[in-house]
Every structure is written in C-alpha cells, then in structure tokens.
Amino acid sequence: MDSKQSSSPFGMQKDTFFMQQALEQADSAFAKNEVPIGAVIVNADGQIIARAHNQVEERKTQSAHAEVLAINEAGKKIGDWRLGECWLYVSLEPCSMCMNLIYLSRLGGIVFGAASPLFGYRLDNEQTDQVYKKVTIFAVEGVCADESAQLLKRFFNQKRKQ
C-alpha cells in the first residue's frame, strides 16, 4: 500500500459511524457462528451501497469473506466493477486475497478496525504483484479497533470452550 492517512474523505466522525455499521455486520456473522468480520462500502456521496459479513462456513468456501461479498454487491448496485469513488469499511485488516481484490476493484480506500497478526495483508506486502503496486489505495487503520478485537476475542474464546 503506497499511502496512509488519518481519515477517509468523510472524516473521523463518519469513519466511526461507518465502522459501527461494519461491526453490526460482524455481529450478524457471530450470531451465525461465522468468524465475526463485517464490511460496508460507501459511495462518494457518503451512502452505504453494500453490506456483508463473513459467510465462509455457510457457503462452504474460503472466498466468502465479508470484503469479497460487499465488493460484489457494490459492483452490482452501481453497475460497474470499478469502485474508484467508493471506500470499504471492514472490521478486521483484510487478508492478501481480499486486498488484491480491493486493488483490482480500484476502491478509493479502506478503513479497518483491528489489525490481523495472522493473515493481514501487511504481513506479506512484499509478495504483492508489481501490477497491484501501481494502484494507490489509501488505508486508515484502527477505527473502532477495540470493539472489533473484543468481538473476535469473544468469538474465539467461545470456540475454544466448545
């Protein structure tokens, strides 16, 4: 990722609001026994055009990440796969698969909550294809990070007890 900034074009107050919407999606995933990750996509007018949560277990495919599902929904909504005017809000740092889709979709930027020390895109950022590095995606990290991390901890603690 070529650049970072402290907030999206919408400002920190709106970033927090949109992240709370992503966390509501994460709560939905939690209730369905999915890893609690949620995502929303916001257009240039500040309207949420897509919402999704992880559905890996339900759909029996690793590609059913919240980011992938939200990007698919947003593309259908606007009638284009190019989402350059849009921003993705996701409760957890995207993995490499999702990050590459973010690049390919030409999203304007991402805002994420908790960092992912196991699968986050920054862990293998050096492996990202040079083609993708030509695209600048702005990233804002740490918005509602504590809430996101607590939800994930609660989920995995519950799993360990089972």
PDB file of C-alpha atoms in Angstrom:
ATOM      1  CA  MET A   1       0.000   0.000   0.000  1.00  0.00           C
ATOM      2  CA  ASP A   2       1.509   3.246  -1.105  1.00  0.00           C
ATOM      3  CA  SER A   3      -0.048   5.748   1.230  1.00  0.00           C
ATOM      4  CA  LYS A   4      -1.758   6.190   4.587  1.00  0.00           C
ATOM      5  CA  GLN A   5      -3.897   8.915   6.015  1.00  0.00           C
ATOM      6  CA  SER A   6      -5.631   9.501   9.326  1.00  0.00           C
ATOM      7  CA  SER A   7      -9.188   9.526   7.993  1.00  0.00           C
ATOM      8  CA  SER A   8     -11.184   8.974   4.826  1.00  0.00           C
ATOM      9  CA  PRO A   9     -12.625  11.870   2.802  1.00  0.00           C
ATOM     10  CA  PHE A  10     -15.679  11.598   5.075  1.00  0.00           C
ATOM     11  CA  GLY A  11     -13.825  12.497   8.300  1.00  0.00           C
ATOM     12  CA  MET A  12     -13.249  10.651  11.531  1.00  0.00           C
ATOM     13  CA  GLN A  13     -16.801  11.029  12.859  1.00  0.00           C
ATOM     14  CA  LYS A  14     -18.266   9.429   9.722  1.00  0.00           C
ATOM     15  CA  ASP A  15     -15.469   6.827   9.700  1.00  0.00           C
ATOM     16  CA  THR A  16     -16.585   5.782  13.173  1.00  0.00           C
ATOM     17  CA  PHE A  17     -20.243   5.662  12.101  1.00  0.00           C
ATOM     18  CA  PHE A  18     -19.484   3.521   9.041  1.00  0.00           C
ATOM     19  CA  MET A  19     -17.235   1.225  11.072  1.00  0.00           C
ATOM     20  CA  GLN A  20     -20.054   0.749  13.564  1.00  0.00           C
ATOM     21  CA  GLN A  21     -22.198  -0.362  10.631  1.00  0.00           C
ATOM     22  CA  ALA A  22     -19.481  -2.865   9.671  1.00  0.00           C
ATOM     23  CA  LEU A  23     -19.412  -4.067  13.291  1.00  0.00           C
ATOM     24  CA  GLU A  24     -23.165  -4.672  13.123  1.00  0.00           C
ATOM     25  CA  GLN A  25     -22.462  -6.957  10.179  1.00  0.00           C
ATOM     26  CA  ALA A  26     -19.732  -8.643  12.233  1.00  0.00           C
ATOM     27  CA  ASP A  27     -22.292  -9.230  14.993  1.00  0.00           C
ATOM     28  CA  SER A  28     -24.535 -10.923  12.416  1.00  0.00           C
ATOM     29  CA  ALA A  29     -21.661 -13.211  11.464  1.00  0.00           C
ATOM     30  CA  PHE A  30     -21.033 -14.005  15.140  1.00  0.00           C
ATOM     31  CA  ALA A  31     -24.690 -14.953  15.603  1.00  0.00           C
ATOM     32  CA  LYS A  32     -24.365 -17.389  12.670  1.00  0.00           C
ATOM     33  CA  ASN A  33     -21.198 -18.990  14.086  1.00  0.00           C
ATOM     34  CA  GLU A  34     -19.024 -17.322  11.433  1.00  0.00           C
ATOM     35  CA  VAL A  35     -15.786 -15.511  12.215  1.00  0.00           C
ATOM     36  CA  PRO A  36     -17.185 -12.075  13.120  1.00  0.00           C
ATOM     37  CA  ILE A  37     -15.984  -9.828  10.336  1.00  0.00           C
ATOM     38  CA  GLY A  38     -18.253  -7.290   8.719  1.00  0.00           C
ATOM     39  CA  ALA A  39     -17.893  -4.835   5.873  1.00  0.00           C
ATOM     40  CA  VAL A  40     -19.737  -1.938   4.288  1.00  0.00           C
ATOM     41  CA  ILE A  41     -18.968   0.026   1.145  1.00  0.00           C
ATOM     42  CA  VAL A  42     -19.693   3.740   0.995  1.00  0.00           C
ATOM     43  CA  ASN A  43     -20.039   5.733  -2.227  1.00  0.00           C
ATOM     44  CA  ALA A  44     -18.678   9.244  -2.847  1.00  0.00           C
ATOM     45  CA  ASP A  45     -21.945  10.742  -1.551  1.00  0.00           C
ATOM     46  CA  GLY A  46     -21.426   9.073   1.819  1.00  0.00           C
ATOM     47  CA  GLN A  47     -24.177   6.488   1.317  1.00  0.00           C
ATOM     48  CA  ILE A  48     -23.755   2.831   2.209  1.00  0.00           C
ATOM     49  CA  ILE A  49     -24.265   0.870  -1.006  1.00  0.00           C
ATOM     50  CA  ALA A  50     -23.280  -2.604   0.219  1.00  0.00           C
ATOM     51  CA  ARG A  51     -23.211  -4.563   3.481  1.00  0.00           C
ATOM     52  CA  ALA A  52     -21.847  -8.024   4.130  1.00  0.00           C
ATOM     53  CA  HIS A  53     -20.424 -10.338   6.744  1.00  0.00           C
ATOM     54  CA  ASN A  54     -18.319 -13.468   6.579  1.00  0.00           C
ATOM     55  CA  GLN A  55     -20.198 -16.468   5.178  1.00  0.00           C
ATOM     56  CA  VAL A  56     -17.307 -18.916   4.812  1.00  0.00           C
ATOM     57  CA  GLU A  57     -18.967 -21.676   6.851  1.00  0.00           C
ATOM     58  CA  GLU A  58     -22.436 -21.155   5.395  1.00  0.00           C
ATOM     59  CA  ARG A  59     -21.263 -21.143   1.777  1.00  0.00           C
ATOM     60  CA  LYS A  60     -18.503 -23.701   2.350  1.00  0.00           C
ATOM     61  CA  THR A  61     -15.927 -21.582   0.520  1.00  0.00           C
ATOM     62  CA  GLN A  62     -12.987 -19.556   1.737  1.00  0.00           C
ATOM     63  CA  SER A  63     -13.802 -16.845  -0.792  1.00  0.00           C
ATOM     64  CA  ALA A  64     -16.953 -15.809   1.089  1.00  0.00           C
ATOM     65  CA  HIS A  65     -15.123 -13.151   3.094  1.00  0.00           C
ATOM     66  CA  ALA A  66     -17.078 -10.048   4.082  1.00  0.00           C
ATOM     67  CA  GLU A  67     -14.949  -7.850   1.813  1.00  0.00           C
ATOM     68  CA  VAL A  68     -15.488 -10.055  -1.243  1.00  0.00           C
ATOM     69  CA  LEU A  69     -19.246 -10.222  -0.718  1.00  0.00           C
ATOM     70  CA  ALA A  70     -19.509  -6.453  -0.141  1.00  0.00           C
ATOM     71  CA  ILE A  71     -17.430  -5.673  -3.244  1.00  0.00           C
ATOM     72  CA  ASN A  72     -19.630  -7.987  -5.335  1.00  0.00           C
ATOM     73  CA  GLU A  73     -22.795  -6.340  -4.014  1.00  0.00           C
ATOM     74  CA  ALA A  74     -21.444  -2.816  -4.602  1.00  0.00           C
ATOM     75  CA  GLY A  75     -20.493  -3.637  -8.190  1.00  0.00           C
ATOM     76  CA  LYS A  76     -23.982  -4.916  -8.890  1.00  0.00           C
ATOM     77  CA  LYS A  77     -25.524  -1.871  -7.239  1.00  0.00           C
ATOM     78  CA  ILE A  78     -23.578   0.666  -9.305  1.00  0.00           C
ATOM     79  CA  GLY A  79     -23.397  -1.470 -12.441  1.00  0.00           C
ATOM     80  CA  ASP A  80     -19.605  -1.462 -12.681  1.00  0.00           C
ATOM     81  CA  TRP A  81     -16.729  -3.458 -11.249  1.00  0.00           C
ATOM     82  CA  ARG A  82     -14.673  -0.265 -10.862  1.00  0.00           C
ATOM     83  CA  LEU A  83     -15.324   1.182  -7.426  1.00  0.00           C
ATOM     84  CA  GLY A  84     -12.890   4.103  -7.546  1.00  0.00           C
ATOM     85  CA  GLU A  85     -15.239   6.542  -5.850  1.00  0.00           C
ATOM     86  CA  CYS A  86     -16.031   4.109  -3.014  1.00  0.00           C
ATOM     87  CA  TRP A  87     -14.450   3.271   0.328  1.00  0.00           C
ATOM     88  CA  LEU A  88     -14.543  -0.075   2.119  1.00  0.00           C
ATOM     89  CA  TYR A  89     -15.017  -0.227   5.889  1.00  0.00           C
ATOM     90  CA  VAL A  90     -14.119  -3.588   7.379  1.00  0.00           C
ATOM     91  CA  SER A  91     -13.815  -4.637  10.998  1.00  0.00           C
ATOM     92  CA  LEU A  92     -10.535  -6.541  10.502  1.00  0.00           C
ATOM     93  CA  GLU A  93      -7.469  -5.843   8.378  1.00  0.00           C
ATOM     94  CA  PRO A  94      -8.016  -7.546   5.012  1.00  0.00           C
ATOM     95  CA  CYS A  95      -6.095 -10.673   4.069  1.00  0.00           C
ATOM     96  CA  SER A  96      -3.991 -10.808   0.899  1.00  0.00           C
ATOM     97  CA  MET A  97      -6.819 -12.336  -1.139  1.00  0.00           C
ATOM     98  CA  CYS A  98      -9.178  -9.522  -0.197  1.00  0.00           C
ATOM     99  CA  MET A  99      -6.508  -6.857  -0.577  1.00  0.00           C
ATOM    100  CA  ASN A 100      -5.772  -7.950  -4.118  1.00  0.00           C
ATOM    101  CA  LEU A 101      -9.500  -7.784  -4.911  1.00  0.00           C
ATOM    102  CA  ILE A 102      -9.538  -4.291  -3.395  1.00  0.00           C
ATOM    103  CA  TYR A 103      -6.724  -3.285  -5.748  1.00  0.00           C
ATOM    104  CA  LEU A 104      -8.431  -4.867  -8.755  1.00  0.00           C
ATOM    105  CA  SER A 105     -11.716  -3.142  -7.880  1.00  0.00           C
ATOM    106  CA  ARG A 106      -9.958   0.231  -7.828  1.00  0.00           C
ATOM    107  CA  LEU A 107     -11.505   1.178  -4.472  1.00  0.00           C
ATOM    108  CA  GLY A 108     -10.626   4.682  -3.334  1.00  0.00           C
ATOM    109  CA  GLY A 109      -9.542   3.412   0.055  1.00  0.00           C
ATOM    110  CA  ILE A 110     -10.160   1.195   3.024  1.00  0.00           C
ATOM    111  CA  VAL A 111     -10.792   1.793   6.689  1.00  0.00           C
ATOM    112  CA  PHE A 112     -10.274  -1.143   9.021  1.00  0.00           C
ATOM    113  CA  GLY A 113     -10.604  -1.771  12.710  1.00  0.00           C
ATOM    114  CA  ALA A 114      -8.351  -4.364  14.280  1.00  0.00           C
ATOM    115  CA  ALA A 115      -5.032  -5.418  12.804  1.00  0.00           C
ATOM    116  CA  SER A 116      -4.733  -9.081  11.810  1.00  0.00           C
ATOM    117  CA  PRO A 117      -1.457 -10.513  13.126  1.00  0.00           C
ATOM    118  CA  LEU A 118      -2.077 -13.859  11.415  1.00  0.00           C
ATOM    119  CA  PHE A 119      -3.496 -13.088   7.981  1.00  0.00           C
ATOM    120  CA  GLY A 120      -3.336  -9.321   7.451  1.00  0.00           C
ATOM    121  CA  TYR A 121      -2.200  -8.067   4.055  1.00  0.00           C
ATOM    122  CA  ARG A 122       0.733  -6.198   5.582  1.00  0.00           C
ATOM    123  CA  LEU A 123       2.366  -9.479   6.629  1.00  0.00           C
ATOM    124  CA  ASP A 124       3.175 -10.403   3.055  1.00  0.00           C
ATOM    125  CA  ASN A 125       3.035  -6.993   1.445  1.00  0.00           C
ATOM    126  CA  GLU A 126       6.398  -7.649  -0.215  1.00  0.00           C
ATOM    127  CA  GLN A 127       4.808 -10.530  -2.137  1.00  0.00           C
ATOM    128  CA  THR A 128       2.133  -8.345  -3.729  1.00  0.00           C
ATOM    129  CA  ASP A 129       2.379  -8.393  -7.504  1.00  0.00           C
ATOM    130  CA  GLN A 130       4.026  -5.300  -9.004  1.00  0.00           C
ATOM    131  CA  VAL A 131       0.924  -4.683 -11.130  1.00  0.00           C
ATOM    132  CA  TYR A 132      -1.114  -4.015  -7.995  1.00  0.00           C
ATOM    133  CA  LYS A 133       1.532  -1.738  -6.515  1.00  0.00           C
ATOM    134  CA  LYS A 134       0.867   0.720  -9.350  1.00  0.00           C
ATOM    135  CA  VAL A 135      -2.545   1.412  -7.831  1.00  0.00           C
ATOM    136  CA  THR A 136      -2.649   3.649  -4.766  1.00  0.00           C
ATOM    137  CA  ILE A 137      -5.140   2.605  -2.125  1.00  0.00           C
ATOM    138  CA  PHE A 138      -5.400   4.791   0.930  1.00  0.00           C
ATOM    139  CA  ALA A 139      -5.703   2.984   4.243  1.00  0.00           C
ATOM    140  CA  VAL A 140      -6.985   4.165   7.578  1.00  0.00           C
ATOM    141  CA  GLU A 141      -6.401   1.725  10.389  1.00  0.00           C
ATOM    142  CA  GLY A 142      -7.570   1.417  13.954  1.00  0.00           C
ATOM    143  CA  VAL A 143     -11.115   2.842  13.687  1.00  0.00           C
ATOM    144  CA  CYS A 144     -13.139   1.071  16.395  1.00  0.00           C
ATOM    145  CA  ALA A 145     -10.199  -1.334  16.760  1.00  0.00           C
ATOM    146  CA  ASP A 146     -11.003  -2.218  20.378  1.00  0.00           C
ATOM    147  CA  GLU A 147     -14.613  -3.130  19.608  1.00  0.00           C
ATOM    148  CA  SER A 148     -13.545  -5.252  16.659  1.00  0.00           C
ATOM    149  CA  ALA A 149     -10.791  -7.010  18.613  1.00  0.00           C
ATOM    150  CA  GLN A 150     -13.127  -7.711  21.548  1.00  0.00           C
ATOM    151  CA  LEU A 151     -15.741  -9.269  19.276  1.00  0.00           C
ATOM    152  CA  LEU A 152     -13.110 -11.528  17.706  1.00  0.00           C
ATOM    153  CA  LYS A 153     -11.706 -12.497  21.127  1.00  0.00           C
ATOM    154  CA  ARG A 154     -15.190 -13.305  22.416  1.00  0.00           C
ATOM    155  CA  PHE A 155     -15.869 -15.468  19.352  1.00  0.00           C
ATOM    156  CA  PHE A 156     -12.635 -17.447  19.581  1.00  0.00           C
ATOM    157  CA  ASN A 157     -12.891 -17.829  23.370  1.00  0.00           C
ATOM    158  CA  GLN A 158     -16.367 -19.289  22.863  1.00  0.00           C
ATOM    159  CA  LYS A 159     -14.989 -21.631  20.172  1.00  0.00           C
ATOM    160  CA  ARG A 160     -12.218 -22.870  22.470  1.00  0.00           C
ATOM    161  CA  LYS A 161     -14.754 -23.714  25.186  1.00  0.00           C
ATOM    162  CA  GLN A 162     -16.752 -25.909  22.799  1.00  0.00           C
TER     163      GLN A 162
END
